[in-house]
Coordinates of C-alpha atoms and ligand atoms in Angstrom, one line a residue:
M1 CA 13.6 -161.8 -60.5
S2 CA 12.3 -158.3 -59.9
W3 CA 13.8 -155.2 -61.4
S4 CA 15.3 -154.2 -58.1
E5 CA 16.9 -157.6 -57.8
Y6 CA 18.5 -157.2 -61.2
R7 CA 19.7 -153.8 -60.2
R8 CA 21.3 -155.1 -57.0
A9 CA 23.0 -157.9 -59.0
V10 CA 24.5 -155.5 -61.5
A11 CA 25.5 -152.6 -59.1
G12 CA 29.2 -152.5 -58.7
Q13 CA 30.0 -154.6 -61.8
V14 CA 31.0 -151.8 -64.2
P15 CA 33.7 -149.2 -64.0
V16 CA 32.0 -145.8 -63.4
F17 CA 33.4 -142.4 -64.2
P18 CA 33.0 -140.3 -61.0
V19 CA 31.4 -137.2 -62.5
A20 CA 27.7 -137.7 -63.0
D21 CA 27.4 -134.6 -65.1
A22 CA 29.7 -136.1 -67.7
Y23 CA 27.1 -138.8 -68.3
E24 CA 24.4 -136.3 -68.7
S25 CA 26.4 -134.3 -71.3
G26 CA 27.7 -137.4 -73.1
V27 CA 31.4 -136.7 -72.5
V28 CA 32.6 -139.6 -70.3
P29 CA 36.1 -140.4 -71.6
I30 CA 35.9 -142.6 -74.7
R31 CA 37.7 -145.5 -72.9
F32 CA 34.3 -146.1 -71.1
S33 CA 32.7 -146.9 -74.4
G34 CA 32.5 -150.6 -75.2
W35 CA 33.9 -150.1 -78.7
P36 CA 37.6 -149.2 -78.2
L37 CA 37.9 -152.2 -75.9
S38 CA 38.5 -154.6 -78.8
Q39 CA 41.4 -152.6 -80.2
Q40 CA 43.2 -149.4 -79.2
A41 CA 43.6 -147.0 -82.1
P42 CA 46.8 -145.0 -82.5
A43 CA 47.0 -141.6 -80.8
Y44 CA 47.7 -138.9 -83.3
P45 CA 50.0 -136.0 -82.3
A46 CA 48.9 -132.5 -81.8
L47 CA 49.5 -129.9 -84.5
D48 CA 52.6 -127.9 -83.5
Q49 CA 53.3 -125.8 -86.6
D50 CA 51.8 -123.4 -89.0
I51 CA 51.0 -125.3 -92.2
A52 CA 48.9 -125.0 -95.4
A53 CA 46.3 -127.3 -97.0
D54 CA 43.6 -127.2 -99.6
V55 CA 40.9 -128.3 -97.1
V56 CA 40.8 -128.3 -93.3
V57 CA 38.4 -130.7 -91.7
V58 CA 37.5 -129.9 -88.1
G59 CA 36.4 -133.1 -86.2
A60 CA 37.2 -136.7 -86.8
G61 CA 33.9 -138.6 -86.4
L62 CA 32.1 -140.6 -89.1
A63 CA 31.5 -137.4 -91.1
G64 CA 34.9 -135.8 -90.9
A65 CA 36.8 -139.1 -91.3
S66 CA 34.8 -140.1 -94.4
L67 CA 35.1 -136.7 -95.9
A68 CA 38.9 -136.7 -95.3
L69 CA 39.3 -140.2 -96.8
R70 CA 37.4 -139.3 -100.0
L71 CA 39.2 -135.9 -100.4
A72 CA 42.6 -137.7 -100.0
E73 CA 41.4 -140.3 -102.6
N74 CA 40.7 -137.4 -104.9
G75 CA 44.2 -136.1 -104.5
V76 CA 43.1 -133.1 -102.4
R77 CA 45.6 -131.9 -99.6
V78 CA 43.6 -132.3 -96.5
V79 CA 44.4 -131.8 -92.8
V80 CA 42.1 -133.1 -90.1
L81 CA 42.1 -131.4 -86.7
E82 CA 40.4 -133.4 -83.9
A83 CA 40.0 -132.0 -80.3
D84 CA 40.5 -135.4 -78.7
Q85 CA 41.3 -138.5 -80.9
P86 CA 39.3 -139.9 -83.9
G87 CA 36.0 -141.5 -82.9
S88 CA 35.9 -139.9 -79.4
G89 CA 32.6 -138.2 -80.1
A90 CA 29.2 -139.8 -80.9
S91 CA 30.9 -142.0 -83.5
G92 CA 32.8 -144.1 -80.9
R93 CA 29.8 -144.3 -78.7
N94 CA 26.9 -145.4 -80.9
A95 CA 24.9 -148.7 -81.0
G96 CA 26.6 -150.1 -84.1
H97 CA 23.4 -150.4 -86.2
V98 CA 23.8 -150.1 -90.0
Q99 CA 20.4 -149.0 -91.1
P100 CA 20.3 -148.7 -94.9
Y101 CA 16.9 -147.0 -95.1
L102 CA 15.4 -143.6 -94.4
A103 CA 13.1 -143.4 -91.4
S104 CA 11.2 -140.5 -92.9
F105 CA 10.8 -139.0 -96.3
A106 CA 9.3 -135.7 -95.0
P107 CA 12.6 -133.7 -95.0
L108 CA 13.1 -134.4 -98.7
R109 CA 10.1 -132.2 -99.6
A110 CA 12.3 -129.2 -98.9
H111 CA 14.8 -130.3 -101.7
A112 CA 14.4 -128.5 -105.0
D113 CA 13.7 -131.8 -106.8
Q114 CA 11.6 -133.2 -103.8
G115 CA 14.6 -135.4 -102.9
R116 CA 14.7 -137.5 -106.1
R117 CA 18.5 -137.3 -106.4
F118 CA 19.0 -137.8 -102.7
T119 CA 16.9 -140.9 -102.7
E120 CA 18.6 -142.4 -105.7
Y121 CA 22.0 -141.8 -104.3
F122 CA 21.0 -143.2 -100.9
V123 CA 19.6 -146.4 -102.5
E124 CA 22.6 -146.9 -104.7
H125 CA 25.1 -146.3 -101.8
R126 CA 23.2 -148.1 -99.0
D127 CA 26.0 -150.6 -98.6
I128 CA 28.6 -147.8 -98.1
V129 CA 29.8 -149.1 -94.7
F130 CA 30.5 -152.5 -96.0
D131 CA 31.9 -151.2 -99.3
L132 CA 34.3 -148.8 -97.6
C133 CA 35.5 -151.6 -95.3
R134 CA 36.1 -153.9 -98.2
K135 CA 37.7 -151.2 -100.5
H136 CA 40.2 -150.0 -97.8
G137 CA 40.6 -153.2 -95.9
L138 CA 39.2 -151.8 -92.7
E139 CA 38.9 -154.2 -89.8
A140 CA 35.8 -152.8 -88.1
D141 CA 33.8 -155.9 -87.3
A142 CA 31.3 -155.0 -90.1
A143 CA 28.8 -157.6 -90.9
K144 CA 25.9 -157.4 -93.4
S145 CA 23.9 -159.7 -91.2
G146 CA 20.5 -158.1 -91.8
M147 CA 17.9 -156.5 -89.6
V148 CA 14.6 -157.4 -88.0
D149 CA 11.8 -155.0 -87.0
A150 CA 9.9 -157.2 -84.5
A151 CA 6.4 -156.4 -83.2
C152 CA 3.8 -158.0 -81.0
R153 CA 0.9 -157.2 -83.3
R154 CA 0.1 -156.2 -86.8
H155 CA 1.1 -152.7 -87.9
G156 CA 0.0 -151.1 -91.2
A157 CA 3.2 -149.0 -91.0
L158 CA 5.4 -152.2 -91.3
E159 CA 3.5 -153.3 -94.3
D160 CA 3.8 -149.9 -96.0
K161 CA 7.6 -149.9 -95.2
V162 CA 8.0 -153.3 -96.9
K163 CA 6.2 -152.2 -100.0
R164 CA 8.1 -148.9 -100.3
W165 CA 11.6 -150.4 -99.9
K166 CA 10.8 -153.4 -102.2
D167 CA 9.9 -150.8 -104.8
F168 CA 13.4 -149.4 -104.4
G169 CA 14.8 -152.9 -105.0
Y170 CA 15.6 -153.9 -101.4
D171 CA 15.6 -157.4 -100.3
L172 CA 13.1 -157.6 -97.4
D173 CA 9.9 -159.3 -96.4
L174 CA 7.1 -159.3 -93.9
V175 CA 7.5 -162.2 -91.6
G176 CA 5.3 -163.9 -89.1
A177 CA 5.7 -165.7 -85.8
E178 CA 7.4 -168.8 -87.2
Q179 CA 10.1 -167.0 -89.1
L180 CA 10.7 -164.6 -86.2
R181 CA 11.2 -167.6 -83.9
E182 CA 13.8 -169.0 -86.3
L183 CA 15.6 -165.7 -86.7
L184 CA 15.4 -164.4 -83.2
G185 CA 15.0 -167.5 -81.1
T186 CA 11.9 -166.3 -79.3
D187 CA 8.1 -166.6 -79.4
A188 CA 7.7 -163.0 -78.2
Y189 CA 6.9 -161.5 -81.6
S190 CA 4.2 -162.3 -84.1
H191 CA 4.8 -159.7 -86.9
G192 CA 7.8 -158.1 -88.4
I193 CA 10.1 -157.2 -91.2
H194 CA 13.2 -159.2 -92.2
W195 CA 15.7 -156.9 -94.0
R196 CA 18.4 -158.9 -95.6
E197 CA 20.4 -155.7 -95.8
G198 CA 22.1 -153.6 -93.2
G199 CA 23.7 -155.1 -90.1
R200 CA 26.3 -154.0 -87.7
V201 CA 29.7 -152.3 -87.4
N202 CA 32.1 -151.3 -84.6
P203 CA 31.8 -147.5 -85.3
Y204 CA 34.9 -146.6 -83.3
L205 CA 37.1 -148.9 -85.4
F206 CA 35.3 -147.9 -88.6
T207 CA 36.0 -144.2 -87.9
N208 CA 39.6 -144.9 -87.0
G209 CA 40.0 -147.2 -90.0
M210 CA 38.8 -144.4 -92.4
I211 CA 41.3 -142.0 -90.7
A212 CA 44.2 -144.5 -91.1
A213 CA 43.2 -145.1 -94.8
A214 CA 43.1 -141.3 -95.4
I215 CA 46.6 -141.0 -93.9
G216 CA 47.7 -143.7 -96.2
L217 CA 46.5 -141.6 -99.1
G218 CA 48.3 -138.5 -98.0
A219 CA 46.0 -136.8 -95.4
R220 CA 47.5 -135.2 -92.3
V221 CA 45.6 -135.9 -89.0
H222 CA 46.2 -134.3 -85.7
G223 CA 44.6 -135.4 -82.4
N224 CA 44.5 -133.3 -79.2
S225 CA 44.1 -130.3 -81.5
C226 CA 41.0 -128.5 -80.5
V227 CA 40.2 -125.7 -83.0
Q228 CA 39.9 -122.4 -81.1
A229 CA 39.5 -119.9 -83.9
C230 CA 38.8 -119.7 -87.6
E231 CA 39.9 -116.3 -89.0
P232 CA 39.9 -114.8 -92.5
N233 CA 43.4 -114.8 -94.0
G234 CA 43.2 -112.9 -97.3
A235 CA 41.2 -115.1 -99.6
S236 CA 41.7 -118.1 -97.3
W237 CA 41.1 -119.1 -93.6
R238 CA 43.5 -119.6 -90.8
V239 CA 42.3 -122.3 -88.4
R240 CA 44.0 -122.1 -85.1
T241 CA 44.6 -124.6 -82.3
A242 CA 46.5 -123.9 -79.1
T243 CA 49.9 -124.8 -80.7
G244 CA 49.6 -124.3 -84.4
S245 CA 47.5 -123.3 -87.4
V246 CA 46.4 -124.4 -90.9
V247 CA 45.8 -122.0 -93.7
A248 CA 43.3 -123.3 -96.3
Q249 CA 40.8 -122.0 -98.8
Q250 CA 38.1 -124.4 -97.6
V251 CA 37.2 -125.3 -94.1
V252 CA 34.6 -128.0 -93.3
I253 CA 33.3 -128.2 -89.7
C254 CA 32.2 -131.7 -88.7
T255 CA 31.9 -131.2 -84.9
N256 CA 28.4 -132.6 -84.5
G257 CA 26.8 -131.6 -81.2
H258 CA 29.9 -130.2 -79.5
A259 CA 28.6 -126.8 -78.6
G260 CA 30.9 -124.3 -76.8
N261 CA 33.1 -123.8 -79.8
A262 CA 34.1 -120.2 -79.7
F263 CA 34.0 -119.9 -83.5
F264 CA 30.7 -119.8 -85.4
P265 CA 28.5 -120.2 -82.3
E266 CA 25.4 -120.0 -84.5
L267 CA 26.0 -123.7 -85.4
A268 CA 25.3 -124.8 -81.9
R269 CA 21.8 -123.2 -82.1
T270 CA 20.8 -125.2 -85.1
Q271 CA 20.3 -128.5 -83.2
F272 CA 18.2 -130.3 -80.7
P273 CA 20.6 -132.2 -78.4
L274 CA 19.7 -135.6 -77.0
V275 CA 21.8 -137.7 -74.8
A276 CA 21.8 -141.5 -75.3
C277 CA 23.4 -144.4 -73.5
G278 CA 25.0 -147.6 -74.7
M279 CA 25.8 -150.9 -72.9
A280 CA 27.9 -153.9 -73.8
T281 CA 27.8 -157.2 -72.0
R282 CA 30.8 -159.4 -71.4
P283 CA 31.2 -162.1 -74.1
L284 CA 28.3 -164.5 -73.8
S285 CA 28.6 -168.1 -73.0
R286 CA 27.9 -170.7 -75.7
D287 CA 24.6 -171.6 -74.0
V288 CA 23.3 -168.0 -74.2
L289 CA 24.5 -167.5 -77.7
D290 CA 22.5 -170.6 -78.8
I291 CA 19.4 -169.0 -77.4
V292 CA 19.5 -165.3 -78.1
N293 CA 19.2 -164.0 -81.7
P294 CA 20.7 -167.0 -83.5
A295 CA 20.5 -165.3 -86.9
R296 CA 22.7 -162.5 -85.4
V297 CA 20.5 -159.8 -87.0
T298 CA 20.3 -156.3 -85.8
L299 CA 17.0 -156.4 -83.8
M300 CA 14.7 -153.4 -83.3
Q301 CA 11.5 -153.7 -81.4
Y302 CA 8.6 -152.0 -83.1
P303 CA 7.2 -149.4 -82.4
A304 CA 9.1 -148.3 -79.3
G305 CA 12.6 -149.7 -79.9
L306 CA 13.5 -149.6 -76.3
Y307 CA 16.0 -152.4 -76.4
P308 CA 17.6 -152.6 -79.8
L309 CA 20.4 -155.1 -79.9
I310 CA 23.2 -156.6 -81.8
I311 CA 25.7 -159.4 -81.0
D312 CA 29.2 -158.2 -82.1
G313 CA 32.2 -160.2 -83.2
R314 CA 33.3 -160.6 -79.6
D315 CA 30.0 -162.3 -78.8
R316 CA 28.8 -159.4 -76.7
L317 CA 25.2 -158.1 -76.6
I318 CA 25.2 -154.4 -77.3
T319 CA 22.2 -152.1 -76.8
A320 CA 21.4 -148.5 -76.5
T321 CA 18.6 -146.4 -75.0
I322 CA 17.6 -142.9 -74.0
P323 CA 18.0 -142.4 -70.2
G324 CA 15.4 -140.5 -68.2
V325 CA 16.2 -136.9 -67.1
G326 CA 18.9 -137.0 -64.4
R327 CA 19.4 -140.7 -64.8
A328 CA 22.1 -140.9 -67.5
Q329 CA 24.8 -142.1 -65.0
R330 CA 22.7 -145.0 -63.7
A331 CA 24.4 -147.9 -65.4
A332 CA 22.8 -150.5 -63.1
D333 CA 19.3 -149.2 -63.7
H334 CA 19.6 -149.3 -67.4
F335 CA 21.2 -152.7 -67.5
A336 CA 18.6 -154.0 -65.2
Y337 CA 15.8 -152.8 -67.5
F338 CA 17.6 -154.5 -70.4
L339 CA 18.1 -157.8 -68.5
R340 CA 14.5 -157.9 -67.5
Y341 CA 13.5 -157.5 -71.2
L342 CA 15.9 -160.2 -72.2
R343 CA 14.8 -162.8 -69.7
R344 CA 11.2 -162.1 -70.4
T345 CA 11.8 -162.4 -74.2
Y346 CA 14.0 -165.5 -73.7
P347 CA 12.6 -167.4 -70.6
Q348 CA 14.7 -170.3 -71.7
L349 CA 17.8 -168.3 -70.4
G350 CA 16.8 -169.3 -66.9
D351 CA 19.4 -167.7 -64.7
A352 CA 22.3 -167.9 -67.2
R353 CA 25.0 -165.4 -66.4
I354 CA 24.9 -162.2 -68.4
E355 CA 27.2 -159.5 -67.1
L356 CA 27.7 -155.9 -68.0
E357 CA 31.2 -155.0 -69.4
S358 CA 30.8 -151.4 -70.2
Y359 CA 28.3 -148.5 -70.0
W360 CA 28.7 -145.1 -71.6
T361 CA 26.7 -142.1 -72.9
G362 CA 27.0 -139.9 -76.0
M363 CA 25.3 -136.8 -77.4
T364 CA 23.3 -136.9 -80.6
A365 CA 22.6 -133.6 -82.4
N366 CA 19.3 -133.6 -84.2
S367 CA 18.2 -131.2 -86.9
S368 CA 14.5 -131.8 -86.2
S369 CA 12.3 -132.2 -83.1
D370 CA 10.7 -135.1 -84.9
Y371 CA 13.1 -137.9 -84.1
E372 CA 12.7 -139.8 -87.3
A373 CA 12.9 -136.7 -89.5
S374 CA 16.3 -135.7 -88.3
Y375 CA 18.4 -135.4 -91.5
P376 CA 22.0 -134.2 -91.6
K377 CA 22.5 -130.5 -92.5
L378 CA 25.0 -128.8 -94.8
Y379 CA 25.5 -125.2 -93.8
R380 CA 27.3 -122.5 -95.5
V381 CA 28.7 -120.6 -92.5
A382 CA 30.8 -118.1 -94.5
D383 CA 32.5 -118.0 -97.9
G384 CA 34.8 -121.0 -97.8
V385 CA 33.4 -122.4 -94.6
L386 CA 30.9 -125.3 -94.6
A387 CA 29.5 -127.3 -91.7
L388 CA 28.3 -130.9 -92.2
I389 CA 26.6 -131.7 -88.9
N390 CA 23.4 -132.8 -87.1
F391 CA 23.3 -136.5 -88.0
G392 CA 20.9 -137.4 -85.2
S393 CA 20.8 -141.2 -84.6
W394 CA 21.6 -142.1 -88.2
G395 CA 25.3 -141.4 -88.6
N396 CA 26.7 -144.9 -89.4
V397 CA 25.3 -144.8 -93.0
M398 CA 24.5 -141.1 -93.4
G399 CA 27.9 -140.0 -92.1
P400 CA 30.1 -141.7 -94.7
M401 CA 27.5 -141.2 -97.4
M402 CA 27.3 -137.4 -96.9
G403 CA 31.1 -137.1 -96.2
T404 CA 31.8 -139.0 -99.5
N405 CA 29.3 -137.0 -101.5
L406 CA 30.6 -133.6 -100.1
A407 CA 34.2 -134.6 -100.8
D408 CA 33.4 -135.4 -104.5
A409 CA 31.6 -132.1 -104.8
L410 CA 34.5 -130.2 -103.3
A411 CA 37.2 -132.0 -105.3
G412 CA 35.3 -131.4 -108.5
D413 CA 34.3 -127.8 -107.5
R414 CA 30.7 -128.8 -108.2
F415 CA 28.5 -127.7 -105.4
Q416 CA 25.5 -128.5 -107.5
D417 CA 26.4 -132.2 -106.9
C418 CA 25.8 -131.9 -103.1
L419 CA 22.9 -134.0 -102.1
L420 CA 22.0 -131.8 -99.2
P421 CA 20.7 -128.3 -99.9
L422 CA 23.2 -125.7 -98.8
E423 CA 21.5 -123.8 -96.0
T424 CA 22.3 -120.8 -93.8
P425 CA 22.5 -121.7 -90.1
K426 CA 19.1 -121.0 -88.5
A427 CA 18.4 -121.3 -84.8
V428 CA 15.8 -123.9 -83.8
Q429 CA 13.0 -123.0 -81.5
F430 CA 13.0 -124.3 -77.9
P431 CA 16.0 -126.7 -78.4
G432 CA 15.5 -128.2 -74.9
L433 CA 11.9 -129.2 -75.6
F434 CA 12.8 -132.1 -77.8
E435 CA 14.9 -133.7 -75.1
T436 CA 12.2 -133.0 -72.5
K437 CA 9.6 -134.6 -74.7
I438 CA 11.6 -137.8 -75.2
R439 CA 13.3 -138.2 -71.8
R440 CA 10.4 -137.1 -69.6
V441 CA 7.4 -138.3 -71.5
L442 CA 7.9 -140.7 -74.4
I443 CA 10.6 -143.0 -72.9
P444 CA 8.9 -143.4 -69.4
A445 CA 5.6 -144.0 -71.2
A446 CA 7.1 -146.6 -73.5
R447 CA 8.8 -148.4 -70.6
L448 CA 5.5 -148.5 -68.7
A449 CA 3.6 -149.8 -71.8
D450 CA 6.3 -152.4 -72.3
R451 CA 6.1 -153.5 -68.7
L452 CA 2.4 -153.9 -68.9
N453 CA 2.6 -155.7 -72.3
L454 CA 0.6 -153.0 -74.0
V455 CA 2.9 -152.7 -77.1
Ligands
LIG1 C1 24.4 -143.9 -77.7 C2 24.3 -143.6 -79.2 C3 23.8 -144.6 -80.0 C4 23.7 -144.3 -81.4 N1 23.4 -145.4 -82.2 C5 23.4 -145.2 -83.6 C6 23.2 -146.3 -84.4 O1 23.0 -147.5 -84.0 N2 23.3 -146.2 -85.8 C7 23.6 -144.9 -86.3 O2 23.6 -144.8 -87.6 N3 23.8 -143.9 -85.5 C8 23.8 -144.0 -84.2 N4 24.1 -142.9 -83.4 C9 24.4 -141.6 -84.0 C10 25.8 -141.5 -84.6 O3 26.7 -142.0 -83.6 C11 26.1 -140.1 -84.9 O4 25.1 -139.6 -85.8 C12 27.4 -139.9 -85.6 O5 28.4 -140.4 -84.8 C13 27.7 -138.4 -85.8 O6 29.0 -138.4 -86.4 P1 29.8 -137.0 -86.5 O7 31.0 -137.2 -87.3 O8 28.8 -135.9 -87.1 O9 30.0 -136.5 -85.0 P2 31.0 -137.0 -83.8 O10 31.3 -138.5 -83.9 O11 30.5 -136.5 -82.6 O12 32.4 -136.3 -84.2 C14 32.6 -134.9 -83.9 C15 34.0 -134.7 -83.6 O13 34.4 -133.4 -83.5 C16 35.3 -133.2 -82.5 N5 35.3 -131.7 -82.2 C17 34.4 -131.0 -81.5 N6 34.7 -129.7 -81.4 C18 36.0 -129.6 -82.0 C19 36.9 -128.6 -82.1 N7 36.7 -127.3 -81.7 N8 38.1 -128.8 -82.7 C20 38.4 -130.1 -83.2 N9 37.5 -131.1 -83.1 C21 36.3 -130.9 -82.4 C22 34.9 -134.1 -81.4 O14 35.9 -134.4 -80.5 C23 34.4 -135.3 -82.2 O15 35.4 -136.3 -82.3 C24 24.1 -143.1 -82.0 C25 24.6 -142.1 -81.1 C26 24.7 -142.3 -79.7 C27 25.3 -141.3 -78.9

């Protein structure tokens, strides 16, 4: 089948939000994401009074939810204010990969100790997603099913990666064609890494689970409570929404890439935005499940990673990619690319039915124009106001890890325990260039190389 035949077959299958710009800016309503489909989370009421707390957390994504949970566990009075509902931002729209490794060590060179403490903490807490689910009984379809980097030829970088992470005590190996066939069910790859760590999670349920657990431990959470102002109030801050306010000594902003906030606009200039899209198929038939990815690992193609995939607890294939400029709303195109890859990788699928259930987009906020070097940032915006933002594409593990670490530092009044250096917001240069580079150059080139079998 040609790409245009795939496209015709898919067109009209999925619900589409009628505003194309909403796809470009990653703000299609969260109900279009494939993740809430499995379970609707509660809607938290808007703040409608003036109250007080020790800490106000602005934004209930993976960062804000984990921060609030850990603060509540530490006995801190915490109030969370969320513009929409928990998990409505990038956290309810991501690809569900739990990657327990660092893609680049370069940003650690800026740490006072060259990142020694950060790396030790990261390695020790690499199972944080699964640990939090277990500890708080969160039902987030989390599975430590492992990961595979799969390549069509030998890459020295994969060998270096195995050596480096083995030295940290990770359970992973270089694998060849035979093991890859067993794990993935395809002959398409000849070299790779099998990580017996990491896996998948439903990030929307995970975020909402952390919020529910925080409430259970005494936190207050308000949805539909967009923060409009953050004003000094004696030695504290008054954080205002349209219908109420919270006075607290400490404010932590966890709003990720949501620019346009009237308060502390300098934060929006610290990031390189990049839109990404996600897709979920309808639950697969038994025949297809027997063929595709029988080990149920999180699969990433190396080096381009154009069609990363997981199979979730509802037996759906879920993938994510970066759309070309002006093409973010084209669900049929992106699903057609994915299907073509899938049928080429698994010719035994024949014409088995694989249908699209949902298509959505979301914004990532990156601290670096080098995709892999995008580490989260901890900013000191003013005395008593911090921002924990810019998680790039690495929020599932980094979000709860940095949220938990910051909560412990705040609760113990020990800023020296923060893993991230405390920085002053600094505008990045040419914020649009990163998106242009990836969407106009790298992705189209990678698709072409993939099509011509040049990877
Ligand atoms: C398509 C896609 C695929 C991805 N895949 C992966 C992956 O596989 N693995 C991975 O680890 N990461 C992945 N990511 C990245 C990951 O989702 C993010 O790094 C992570 O969700 C960031 O979490 P956060 O809490 O910082 O931000 P968000 O989840 O965006 O939360 C910010 C919250 O702040 C709220 N807010 C904004 N302004 C205000 C205001 N004024 N008042 C109150 N609330 C406000 C928003 O409504 C939002 O809920 C992906 C992202 C996308 C978009």
